[in-house]
Coordinates of C-alpha atoms in Angstrom, one line a residue:
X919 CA -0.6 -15.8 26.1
X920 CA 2.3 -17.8 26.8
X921 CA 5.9 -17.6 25.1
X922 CA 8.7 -20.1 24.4
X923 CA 12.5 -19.2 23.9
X924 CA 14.6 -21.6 22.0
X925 CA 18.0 -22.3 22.9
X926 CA 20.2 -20.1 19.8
X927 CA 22.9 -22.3 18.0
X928 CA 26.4 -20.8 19.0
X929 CA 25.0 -18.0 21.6
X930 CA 26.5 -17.4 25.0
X931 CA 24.0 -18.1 27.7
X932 CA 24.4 -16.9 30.8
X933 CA 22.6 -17.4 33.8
X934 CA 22.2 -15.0 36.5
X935 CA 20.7 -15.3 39.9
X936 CA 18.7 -12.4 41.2
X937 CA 17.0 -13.1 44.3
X938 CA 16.3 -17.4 44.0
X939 CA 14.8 -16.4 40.3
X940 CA 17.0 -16.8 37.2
X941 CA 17.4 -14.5 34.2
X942 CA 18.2 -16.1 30.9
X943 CA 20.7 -14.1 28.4
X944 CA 21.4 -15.1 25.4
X945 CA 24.1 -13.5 22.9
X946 CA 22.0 -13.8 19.5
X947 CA 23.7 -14.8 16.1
X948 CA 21.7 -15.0 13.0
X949 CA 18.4 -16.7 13.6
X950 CA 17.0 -19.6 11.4
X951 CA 13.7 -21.6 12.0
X952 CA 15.5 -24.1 14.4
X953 CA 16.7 -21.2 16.7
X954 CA 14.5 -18.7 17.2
X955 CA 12.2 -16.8 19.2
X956 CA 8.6 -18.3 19.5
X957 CA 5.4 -16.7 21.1
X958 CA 1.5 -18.0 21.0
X959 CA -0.8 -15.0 21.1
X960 CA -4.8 -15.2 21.7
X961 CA -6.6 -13.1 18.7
X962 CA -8.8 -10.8 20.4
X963 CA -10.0 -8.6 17.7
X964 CA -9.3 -6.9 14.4
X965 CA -6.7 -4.6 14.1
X966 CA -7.0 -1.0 11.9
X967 CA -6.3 -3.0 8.8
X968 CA -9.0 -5.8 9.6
X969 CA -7.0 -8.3 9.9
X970 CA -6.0 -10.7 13.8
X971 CA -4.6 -8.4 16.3
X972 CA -3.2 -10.8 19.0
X973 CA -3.0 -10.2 23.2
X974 CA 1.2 -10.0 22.9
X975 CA 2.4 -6.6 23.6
X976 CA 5.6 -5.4 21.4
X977 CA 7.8 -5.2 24.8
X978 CA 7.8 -9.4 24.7
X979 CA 9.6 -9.2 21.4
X980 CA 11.9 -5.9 22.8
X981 CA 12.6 -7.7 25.8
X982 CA 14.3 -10.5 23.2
X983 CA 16.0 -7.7 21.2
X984 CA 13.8 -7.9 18.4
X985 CA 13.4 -4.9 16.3
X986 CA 11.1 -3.4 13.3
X987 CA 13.3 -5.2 10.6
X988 CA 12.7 -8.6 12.0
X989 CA 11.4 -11.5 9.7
X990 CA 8.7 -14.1 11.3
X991 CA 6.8 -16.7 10.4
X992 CA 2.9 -17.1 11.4
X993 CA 1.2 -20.1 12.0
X994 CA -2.5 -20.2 12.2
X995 CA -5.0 -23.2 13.4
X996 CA -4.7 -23.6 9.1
X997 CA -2.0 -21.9 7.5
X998 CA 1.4 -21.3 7.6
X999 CA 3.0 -18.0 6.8
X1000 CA 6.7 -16.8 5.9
X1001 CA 8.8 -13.7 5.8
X1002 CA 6.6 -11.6 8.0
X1003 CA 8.5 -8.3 8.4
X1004 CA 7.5 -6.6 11.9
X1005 CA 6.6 -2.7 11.2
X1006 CA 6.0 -0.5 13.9
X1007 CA 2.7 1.7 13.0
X1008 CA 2.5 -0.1 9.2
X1009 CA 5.9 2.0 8.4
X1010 CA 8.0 0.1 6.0
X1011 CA 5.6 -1.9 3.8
X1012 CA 4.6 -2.2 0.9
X1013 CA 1.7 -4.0 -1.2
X1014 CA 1.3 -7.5 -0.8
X1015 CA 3.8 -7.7 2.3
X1016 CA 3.2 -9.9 5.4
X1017 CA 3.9 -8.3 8.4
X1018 CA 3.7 -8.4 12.1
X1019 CA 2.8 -4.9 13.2
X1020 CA 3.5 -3.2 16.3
X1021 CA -0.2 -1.1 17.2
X1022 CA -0.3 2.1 18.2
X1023 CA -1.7 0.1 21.8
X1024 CA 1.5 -1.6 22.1
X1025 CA -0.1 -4.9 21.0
X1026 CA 1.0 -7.1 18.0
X1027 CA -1.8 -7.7 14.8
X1028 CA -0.9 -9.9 11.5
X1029 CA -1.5 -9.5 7.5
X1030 CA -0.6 -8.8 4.4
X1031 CA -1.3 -6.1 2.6
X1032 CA -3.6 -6.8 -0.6
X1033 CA -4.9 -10.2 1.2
X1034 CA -6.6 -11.2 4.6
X1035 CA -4.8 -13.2 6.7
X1036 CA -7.8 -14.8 8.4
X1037 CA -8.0 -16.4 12.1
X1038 CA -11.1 -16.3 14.6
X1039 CA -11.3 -14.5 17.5
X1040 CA -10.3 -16.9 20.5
X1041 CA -7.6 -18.5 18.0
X1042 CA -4.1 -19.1 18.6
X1043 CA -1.3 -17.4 16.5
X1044 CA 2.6 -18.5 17.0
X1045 CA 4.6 -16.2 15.5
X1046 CA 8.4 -17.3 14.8
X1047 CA 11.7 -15.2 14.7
X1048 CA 13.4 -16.2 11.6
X1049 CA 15.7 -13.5 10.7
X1050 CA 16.4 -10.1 9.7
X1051 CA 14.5 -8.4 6.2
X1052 CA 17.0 -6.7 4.2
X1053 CA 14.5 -4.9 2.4
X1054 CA 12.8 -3.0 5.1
X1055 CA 16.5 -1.5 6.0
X1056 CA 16.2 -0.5 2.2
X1057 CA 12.5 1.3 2.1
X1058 CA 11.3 4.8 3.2
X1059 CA 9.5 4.2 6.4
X1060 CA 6.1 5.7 6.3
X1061 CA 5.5 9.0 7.8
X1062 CA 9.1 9.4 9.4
X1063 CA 9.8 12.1 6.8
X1064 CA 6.3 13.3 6.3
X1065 CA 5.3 16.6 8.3
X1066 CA 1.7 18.2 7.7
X1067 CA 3.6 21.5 7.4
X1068 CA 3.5 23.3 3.8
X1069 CA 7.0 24.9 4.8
X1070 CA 8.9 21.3 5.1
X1071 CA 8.0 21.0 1.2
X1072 CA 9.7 22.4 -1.9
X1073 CA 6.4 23.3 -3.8
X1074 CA 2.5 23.4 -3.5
X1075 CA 2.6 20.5 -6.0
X1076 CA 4.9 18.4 -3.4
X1077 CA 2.9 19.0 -0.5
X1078 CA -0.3 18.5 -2.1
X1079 CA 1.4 15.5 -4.2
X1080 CA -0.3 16.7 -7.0
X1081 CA 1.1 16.3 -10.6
X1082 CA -0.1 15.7 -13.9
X1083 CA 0.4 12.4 -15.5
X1084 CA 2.6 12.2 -18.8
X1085 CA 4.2 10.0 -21.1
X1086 CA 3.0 7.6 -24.2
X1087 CA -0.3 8.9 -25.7
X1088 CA -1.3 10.9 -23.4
X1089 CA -2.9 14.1 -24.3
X1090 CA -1.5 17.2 -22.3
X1091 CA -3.4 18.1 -18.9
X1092 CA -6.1 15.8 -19.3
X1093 CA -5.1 13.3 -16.4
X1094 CA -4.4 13.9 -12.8
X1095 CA -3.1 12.4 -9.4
X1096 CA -2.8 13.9 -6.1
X1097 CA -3.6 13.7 -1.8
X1098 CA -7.0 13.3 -1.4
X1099 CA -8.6 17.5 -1.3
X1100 CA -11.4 15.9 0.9
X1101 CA -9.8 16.3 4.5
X1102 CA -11.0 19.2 7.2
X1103 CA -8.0 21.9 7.0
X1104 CA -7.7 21.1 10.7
X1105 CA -7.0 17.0 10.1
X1106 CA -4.8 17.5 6.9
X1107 CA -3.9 20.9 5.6
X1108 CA -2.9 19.3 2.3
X1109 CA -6.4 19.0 1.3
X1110 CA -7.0 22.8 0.2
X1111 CA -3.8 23.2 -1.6
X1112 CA -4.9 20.4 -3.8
X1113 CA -8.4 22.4 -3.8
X1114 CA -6.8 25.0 -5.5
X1115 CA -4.3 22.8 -8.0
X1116 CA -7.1 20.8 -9.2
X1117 CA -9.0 24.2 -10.0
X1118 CA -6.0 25.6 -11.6
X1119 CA -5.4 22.8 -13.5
X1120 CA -9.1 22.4 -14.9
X1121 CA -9.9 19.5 -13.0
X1122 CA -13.8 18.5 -14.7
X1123 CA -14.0 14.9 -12.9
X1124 CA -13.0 13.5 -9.6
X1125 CA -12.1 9.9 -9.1
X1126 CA -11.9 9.3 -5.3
X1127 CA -11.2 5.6 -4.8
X1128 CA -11.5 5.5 -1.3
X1129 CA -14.6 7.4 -0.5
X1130 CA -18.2 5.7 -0.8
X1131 CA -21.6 7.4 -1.5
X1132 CA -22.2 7.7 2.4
X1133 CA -18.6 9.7 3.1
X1134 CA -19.1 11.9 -0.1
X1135 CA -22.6 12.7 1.0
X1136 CA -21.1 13.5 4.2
X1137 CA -18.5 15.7 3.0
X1138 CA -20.8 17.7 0.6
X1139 CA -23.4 18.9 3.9
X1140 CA -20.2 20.3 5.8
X1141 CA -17.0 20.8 3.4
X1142 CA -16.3 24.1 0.5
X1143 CA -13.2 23.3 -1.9
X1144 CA -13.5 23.2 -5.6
X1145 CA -13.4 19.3 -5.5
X1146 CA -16.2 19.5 -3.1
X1147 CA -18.1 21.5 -5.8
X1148 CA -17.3 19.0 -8.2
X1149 CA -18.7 16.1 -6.1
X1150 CA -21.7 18.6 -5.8
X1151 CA -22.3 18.6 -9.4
X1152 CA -21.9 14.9 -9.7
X1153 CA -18.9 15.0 -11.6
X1154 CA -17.1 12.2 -9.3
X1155 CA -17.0 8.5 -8.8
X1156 CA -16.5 6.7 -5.7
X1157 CA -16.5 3.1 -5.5
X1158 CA -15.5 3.1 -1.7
X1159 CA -12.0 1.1 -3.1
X1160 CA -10.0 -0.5 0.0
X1161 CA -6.5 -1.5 -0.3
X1162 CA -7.5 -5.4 -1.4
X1163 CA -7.9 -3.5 -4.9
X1164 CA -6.5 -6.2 -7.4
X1165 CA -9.7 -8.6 -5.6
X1166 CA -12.3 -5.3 -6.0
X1167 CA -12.2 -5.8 -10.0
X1168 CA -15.6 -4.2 -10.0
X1169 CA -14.3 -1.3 -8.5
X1170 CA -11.5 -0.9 -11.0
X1171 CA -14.4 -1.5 -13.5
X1172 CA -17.0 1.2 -11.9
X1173 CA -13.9 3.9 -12.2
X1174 CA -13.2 2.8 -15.8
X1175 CA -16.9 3.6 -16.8
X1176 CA -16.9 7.1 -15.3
X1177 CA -14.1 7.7 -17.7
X1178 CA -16.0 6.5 -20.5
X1179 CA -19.2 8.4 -19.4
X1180 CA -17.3 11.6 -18.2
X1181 CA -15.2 14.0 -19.7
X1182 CA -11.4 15.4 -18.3
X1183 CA -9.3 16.5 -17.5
X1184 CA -9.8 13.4 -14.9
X1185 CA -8.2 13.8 -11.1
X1186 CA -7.2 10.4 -9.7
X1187 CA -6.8 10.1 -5.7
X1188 CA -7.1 8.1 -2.7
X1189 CA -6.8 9.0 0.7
X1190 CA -2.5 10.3 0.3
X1191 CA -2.6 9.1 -3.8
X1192 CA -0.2 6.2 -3.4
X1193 CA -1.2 2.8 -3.3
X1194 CA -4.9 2.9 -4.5
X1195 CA -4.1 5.8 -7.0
X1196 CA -0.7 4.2 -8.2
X1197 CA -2.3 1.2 -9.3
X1198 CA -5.3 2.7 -11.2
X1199 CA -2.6 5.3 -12.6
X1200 CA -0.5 2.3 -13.7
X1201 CA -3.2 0.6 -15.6
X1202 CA -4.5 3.7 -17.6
X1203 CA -0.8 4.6 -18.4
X1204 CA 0.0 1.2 -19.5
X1205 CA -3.6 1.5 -22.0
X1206 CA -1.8 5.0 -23.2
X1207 CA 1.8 3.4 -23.9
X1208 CA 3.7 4.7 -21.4
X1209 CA 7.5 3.4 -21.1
X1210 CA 8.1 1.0 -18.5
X1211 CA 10.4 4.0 -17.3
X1212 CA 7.8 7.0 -17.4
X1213 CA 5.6 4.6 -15.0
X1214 CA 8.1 3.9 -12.4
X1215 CA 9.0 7.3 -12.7
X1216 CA 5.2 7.7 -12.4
X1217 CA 4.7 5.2 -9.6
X1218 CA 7.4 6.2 -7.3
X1219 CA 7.4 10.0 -7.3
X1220 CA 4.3 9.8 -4.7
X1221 CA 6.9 8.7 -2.3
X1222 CA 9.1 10.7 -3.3
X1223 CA 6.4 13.7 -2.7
X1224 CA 5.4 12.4 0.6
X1225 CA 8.6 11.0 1.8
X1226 CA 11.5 13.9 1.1
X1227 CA 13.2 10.6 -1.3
X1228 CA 15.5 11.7 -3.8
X1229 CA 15.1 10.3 -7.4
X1230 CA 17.4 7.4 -8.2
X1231 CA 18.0 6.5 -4.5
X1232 CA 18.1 3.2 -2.7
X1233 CA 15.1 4.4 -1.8
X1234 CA 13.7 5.2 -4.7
X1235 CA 14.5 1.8 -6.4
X1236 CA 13.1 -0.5 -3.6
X1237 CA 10.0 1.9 -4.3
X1238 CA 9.6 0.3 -7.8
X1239 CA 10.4 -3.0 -7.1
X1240 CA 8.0 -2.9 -4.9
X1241 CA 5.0 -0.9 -6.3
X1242 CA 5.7 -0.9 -10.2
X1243 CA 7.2 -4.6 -10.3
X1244 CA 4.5 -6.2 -8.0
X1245 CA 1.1 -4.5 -10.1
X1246 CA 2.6 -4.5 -13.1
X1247 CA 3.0 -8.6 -12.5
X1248 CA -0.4 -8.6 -11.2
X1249 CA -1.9 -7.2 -14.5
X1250 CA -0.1 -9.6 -16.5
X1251 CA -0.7 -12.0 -14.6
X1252 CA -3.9 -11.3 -13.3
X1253 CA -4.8 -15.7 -12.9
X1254 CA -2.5 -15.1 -10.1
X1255 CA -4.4 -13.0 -7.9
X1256 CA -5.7 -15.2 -5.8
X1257 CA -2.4 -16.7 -5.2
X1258 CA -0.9 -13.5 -3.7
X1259 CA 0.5 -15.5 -0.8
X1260 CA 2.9 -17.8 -2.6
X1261 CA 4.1 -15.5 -5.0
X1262 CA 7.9 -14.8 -4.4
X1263 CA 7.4 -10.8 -4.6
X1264 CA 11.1 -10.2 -4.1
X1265 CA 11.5 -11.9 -7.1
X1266 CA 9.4 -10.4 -9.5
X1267 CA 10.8 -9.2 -13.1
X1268 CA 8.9 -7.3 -15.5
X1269 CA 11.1 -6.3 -17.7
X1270 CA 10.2 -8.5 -20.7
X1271 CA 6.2 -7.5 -19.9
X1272 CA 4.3 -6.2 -23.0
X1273 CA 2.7 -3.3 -20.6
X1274 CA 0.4 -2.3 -23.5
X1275 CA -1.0 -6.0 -23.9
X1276 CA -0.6 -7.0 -20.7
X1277 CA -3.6 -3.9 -19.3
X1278 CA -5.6 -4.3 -22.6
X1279 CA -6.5 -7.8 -21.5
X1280 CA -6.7 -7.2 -18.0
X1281 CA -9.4 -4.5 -18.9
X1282 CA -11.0 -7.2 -21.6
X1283 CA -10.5 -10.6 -20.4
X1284 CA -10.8 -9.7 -16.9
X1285 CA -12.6 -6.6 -16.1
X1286 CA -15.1 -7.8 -18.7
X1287 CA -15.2 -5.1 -21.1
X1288 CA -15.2 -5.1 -25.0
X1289 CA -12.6 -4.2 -26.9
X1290 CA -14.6 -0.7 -28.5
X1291 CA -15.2 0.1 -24.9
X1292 CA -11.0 -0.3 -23.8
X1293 CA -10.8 1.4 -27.5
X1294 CA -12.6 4.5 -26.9
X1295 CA -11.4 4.5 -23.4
X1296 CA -8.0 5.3 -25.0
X1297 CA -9.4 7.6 -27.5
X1298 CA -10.3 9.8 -24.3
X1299 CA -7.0 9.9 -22.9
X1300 CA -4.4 9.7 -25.6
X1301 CA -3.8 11.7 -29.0

């Protein structure tokens, strides 16, 4: 690995000697792409989220004063990458972000959230600080306000982040969200209070988005719950969904087909029922005629669940700018899917969207099913 520090453009510099060696200071001012920090990292694997995790350690970029906040650019043997917001254990992002992320090793990986930033091992990555992201100052940062304690949270339904979803069409309790009710009570005691919603509530089919055949099977030979005795019966669907959703369409597809071959009331989760679960929420609500409103609401109170976020916040409305806004564009837009990296997300407006249009053709024109089948799809869910 080797590193390079540009000269800044109006710093104070000041050179000390410390025994015949010399130490560099600089007094930053706002960085551009002419004046900034530059390191070239070796990628020496993948990191948790599959993507390059590169031989610089974090404290090269904290010995520079750069922060989680930070914007960079990324330059690959091919590509070239900008507004890379460096996270520190993936807190702070959201779908479709490039980041720069700070390992739970100390060491530094690359991606975007929703597309593979891909480099082979051996390859050289130079990342560039470029400035500061005002958004990240603005988002809840994952897990800071999230405790596994049932006590830190107002209700069972908070904790468990388990609520029914409303609005449009809908018929009354017949769809679901929630944490996944899959986890060991020693790895996530929110698991059995969503056990014991789901049964309450009259849960009759379980969507679990991230799970696969081979972890269901698993869970069935060692796990009790009532969503365990569903998966049991065969009154689930998992299409093993990873967070690259909007390129799994046949996923999406597989968990629109259990709703046509299943009855409800339907329970929609993931691994905590945010990302995965918002999107596939979003879609079905948008089928139902839901407001634009009732899904952000709808969208964004996950967070708010997980994350102690008050409705309304700062908080709350960098949520749905950047969950609501971005899927919702995705579904209308869904040619532009494989053009996820020069979309300008901060950008996004949907607030001229037909919602109802715009997830009818999605599910038609590219899910591949017929109108009758998106027809009675709705006839299950709505009034």
């Amino acid at each position: 690995m080797n590193s390079e520090s540009k000269p800044l453009v109006a710093a104070l510099m000041v050179i000390v000697i410390f025994g015949g060696s010399l130490a560099v200071c600089f007094w930053p001012t706002e960085s551009s792409e002419d004046n900034s920090f530059t390191v070239t990292g070796e990628v020496i694997g993948l990191s948790s989220y599959n993507q390059p995790k590169l031989d610089i350690k974090a404290q090269t970029l904290y010995d520079h004063d750069i922060k989680p906040g930070a914007l960079f650019k990324i330059e690959t043997e091919n590509t070239t990458f900008t507004d890379a917001i460096l996270l520190k254990n993936y807190n702070g992002i959201f779908m479709f972000d490039k980041f720069v992320n700070i390992e739970s090793d100390g060491y530094i990986s690359i991606g975007c959230v929703g597309k593979l930033i891909e480099a082979k091992e051996g390859s050289d990555i130079t990342i560039t600080h470029t400035g500061t992201s005002e958004r990240y100052f603005k988002a809840p940062h994952y897990n800071e306000g999230s405790t596994n304690k049932r006590a830190d949270y107002a209700s069972d339904e908070v904790f468990a982040n388990f609520y029914e979803v409303s609005g449009g069409n809908l018929k009354d309790g017949i769809l679901y969200r929630s944490f996944s009710p899959l986890y060991t009570a020693d790895k996530q005691a929110r698991s059995a209070y969503v056990n014991e919603l789901a049964e309450k509530a009259g849960i009759q089919f379980e969507i679990a988005l991230s799970y696969n055949e081979d972890s269901i099977k698993k869970i069935i030979e060692s796990q009790e719950g009532y969503c365990i005795d569903l998966c049991k019966e065969g009154n689930y669907v998992a299409p093993g969904m990873g967070y690259l959703y909007f390129q799994q369409k046949e996923k999406t597809a597989l968990v629109l087909q259990s709703i046509l071959d299943n009855d409800g009331a339907y329970l929609v989760h993931c691994n905590v029922g945010r990302d995965r679960t918002g999107f596939v929420i979003l879609l079905l609500q948008a089928l139902c005629g839901c407001s634009a409103d009732e899904m952000k609401d709808c969208e964004a109170k996950a967070f708010c669940n997980l994350y102690h976020i008050d409705m309304g916040t700062e908080e709350f409305r960098t949520i749905v700018n950047c969950t609501y806004e971005r899927n919702m564009y995705l579904i209308d837009n869904y040619d532009r899917i494989p053009d996820i990296f020069e979309i300008d997300w901060e950008h996004v407006n949907t607030s001229s969207t037909d919602t109802f249009t715009a997830a009818y053709d999605f599910c038609t024109d590219y899910l591949g099913f017929s109108d009758a089948e998106i027809d009675e799809l709705i006839d299950k869910l709505c009034d």
